[in-house]
């Protein structure tokens, strides 16, 4: 039974404990915020144990209930990057290592972080400098940070909370450098949490925004010849023997792809959550906010009725749904990849890698931009912390950088596309999300048959132009690279164009998965119809935004581009009556949204007014500093120095 003395009624009929309150988070100092996050996480875990929700574990993480409760109640607050510590051990640890370490991590007996990035190197993992040198005389690795730039820098949870880390370091044995490998290293005492001898640890300092990622102790770590047992090297893919011999195991290194697909799938799903949250706030508030248009003293116009507001907001609403469906499909892809790995079929892995890298990049970049757009769509009030949007933006935006910088990832996609174009030229049939490239004869010369604005509602017409645009951009790049004597030089010279080709390919994947989703049964009267409109909006707004690509590759004429825009306008008008219902369908509680503007009951102004008084600046009527600074100024008692 819950302890009712500490539970309080929400504006909606649910009970939640006061410990999970988050309305003051942006006003807390860094120290208070961090402590508050520890409190929330510990309480969430306590309740999970009390309510016996500890199973089943999902594929890679803590028990599923923890992820869910954490997301809904702890929300933007973060505690440690357990999300990567566990998958790293699952993916790279032997069965024995998994048996030893994972139960402790699942039960929070240890807290782990993922320590890869260094002060001097992030994207270029091969450039990492931390060393792990094997000492056969003691059967240990010696972990060392030889330079300032080799300091581990950024790992989430490292600064203050973690007791352990998976540390990536150059493995050196028998005098030879075998490159980057993972090691489980205990960082702090399990008795008093102090750093172990030879280990320097700290937080790297405040980050962008109030609240947000500042609840996370991203940290710095240095080793001074720290010894760890040999069996703490993650040894699934390669081992160091007792004598110090480096040996590859017979486990193929492609197994790592499974973990990577899993992690990226969660990032895409998170993009949909963050975007739908921002859109929910902006749509609800736009239905409440009124400006101008009053006739004869009547009510002003809801800003949601302005065509400009719709043309900025509804594509974001459509994107939130699009990312949800592509995220669901990625879940399926993960299962498919796992089954193929078990059957030792590695043929589709490069495609799965490119596809997940591209989707991570495109969905996170678009979501970060969209949250900021939602802030602007809420006018001045959107800039207040109480709107929930500044913190959402600040906490979300690093998703464009962590787990692979978005540009670096798109360049990997582009490399894969160039390889595929070359293979298609030799007659090889591509599979999965690049299967369309096999239709090269048709796609290189087809012209859209669209003749009226309504023709753009046909999914086949949409798919054809998106496929033709993506393929032609990739082929153009490949042709231009081939004109440069060195392929590498050509790739580097053309990298801005390659990025655009990669984006076109990824947008095609999202559009296709949305269209495919709508070929399934969708329960609920009229729901499918609404989703079809959103699917058309998603595709046509991309066509409108990237019209230059479609025109320059010759798959769409200027007239057809104008027809697409005309159809978009009609779709916006059709979506308008259901816009609020379409965001209510996300089913977010007020507590989860954390926004006075996005309140379910629409009672925005009293909430805004009340929220302002909670600011610490309003604790006194006359501000601190009045006597020392403001009064002398007002009384003209300042000692002016002679000019
Ligand atoms: C909030 C947050 C949490 C993090 N958590 C962790 C964690 O838990 N563990 C961990 O190990 N790390 C973590 N990181 C670090 C993160 O993984 C790295 O910041 C990320 O990999 C990018 O690397 P970088 O910082 O070296 O960027 P850089 O690679 O230095 O990027 C700088 C610029 O150079 C560009 N660039 C780089 N390479 C190329 C190229 N080949 N071609 C063209 N352009 C290029 C990039 O696009 C970018 O614009 C975190 C970072 C943040 C912000």
Tab-separated table of N, CA, C and O in Angstrom, residues 285-292 299-303 306 605:
chain	number	residue	atom	x	y	z
A	285	UNK	N	-1.721	24.888	-26.040
A	285	UNK	CA	-1.632	26.318	-25.726
A	285	UNK	C	-2.142	27.160	-26.896
A	285	UNK	O	-2.820	28.175	-26.696
A	286	UNK	N	-1.858	26.731	-28.120
A	286	UNK	CA	-2.311	27.497	-29.295
A	286	UNK	C	-3.831	27.505	-29.398
A	286	UNK	O	-4.411	28.386	-30.033
A	287	UNK	N	-4.475	26.481	-28.793
A	287	UNK	CA	-5.939	26.456	-28.799
A	287	UNK	C	-6.501	27.392	-27.725
A	287	UNK	O	-7.637	27.853	-27.821
A	288	UNK	N	-5.679	27.691	-26.716
A	288	UNK	CA	-6.115	28.568	-25.616
A	288	UNK	C	-5.762	30.021	-25.903
A	288	UNK	O	-6.540	30.937	-25.647
A	289	UNK	N	-4.590	30.221	-26.466
A	289	UNK	CA	-4.090	31.578	-26.690
A	289	UNK	C	-4.879	32.277	-27.784
A	289	UNK	O	-5.086	31.722	-28.867
A	290	UNK	N	-5.297	33.513	-27.493
A	290	UNK	CA	-6.038	34.272	-28.507
A	290	UNK	C	-5.312	35.589	-28.768
A	290	UNK	O	-4.845	36.232	-27.832
A	291	UNK	N	-5.262	35.963	-30.023
A	291	UNK	CA	-4.644	37.247	-30.406
A	291	UNK	C	-5.400	37.815	-31.607
A	291	UNK	O	-5.705	37.074	-32.545
A	292	UNK	N	-5.640	39.097	-31.596
A	292	UNK	CA	-6.243	39.817	-32.737
A	292	UNK	C	-7.600	39.237	-33.179
A	292	UNK	O	-8.131	38.330	-32.548
A	299	UNK	N	-14.865	37.711	-29.249
A	299	UNK	CA	-13.588	37.109	-28.823
A	299	UNK	C	-12.523	37.220	-29.908
A	299	UNK	O	-12.849	37.296	-31.105
A	300	UNK	N	-11.273	37.229	-29.477
A	300	UNK	CA	-10.174	37.239	-30.443
A	300	UNK	C	-10.009	35.833	-31.035
A	300	UNK	O	-10.646	34.880	-30.584
A	301	UNK	N	-9.107	35.723	-32.022
A	301	UNK	CA	-8.916	34.441	-32.715
A	301	UNK	C	-7.945	33.553	-31.949
A	301	UNK	O	-6.896	34.017	-31.488
A	302	UNK	N	-8.277	32.252	-31.842
A	302	UNK	CA	-7.313	31.293	-31.265
A	302	UNK	C	-6.111	31.260	-32.210
A	302	UNK	O	-6.293	31.137	-33.427
A	303	UNK	N	-4.911	31.334	-31.668
A	303	UNK	CA	-3.754	31.391	-32.577
A	303	UNK	C	-3.631	30.105	-33.408
A	303	UNK	O	-3.036	30.102	-34.481
A	306	UNK	N	-4.630	30.452	-37.020
A	306	UNK	CA	-3.815	31.143	-38.021
A	306	UNK	C	-3.095	30.131	-38.901
A	306	UNK	O	-2.506	29.161	-38.399
A	605	UNK	N	-3.808	30.645	-17.587
A	605	UNK	CA	-3.395	31.922	-16.991
A	605	UNK	C	-3.283	31.889	-15.465
A	605	UNK	O	-2.284	32.366	-14.922
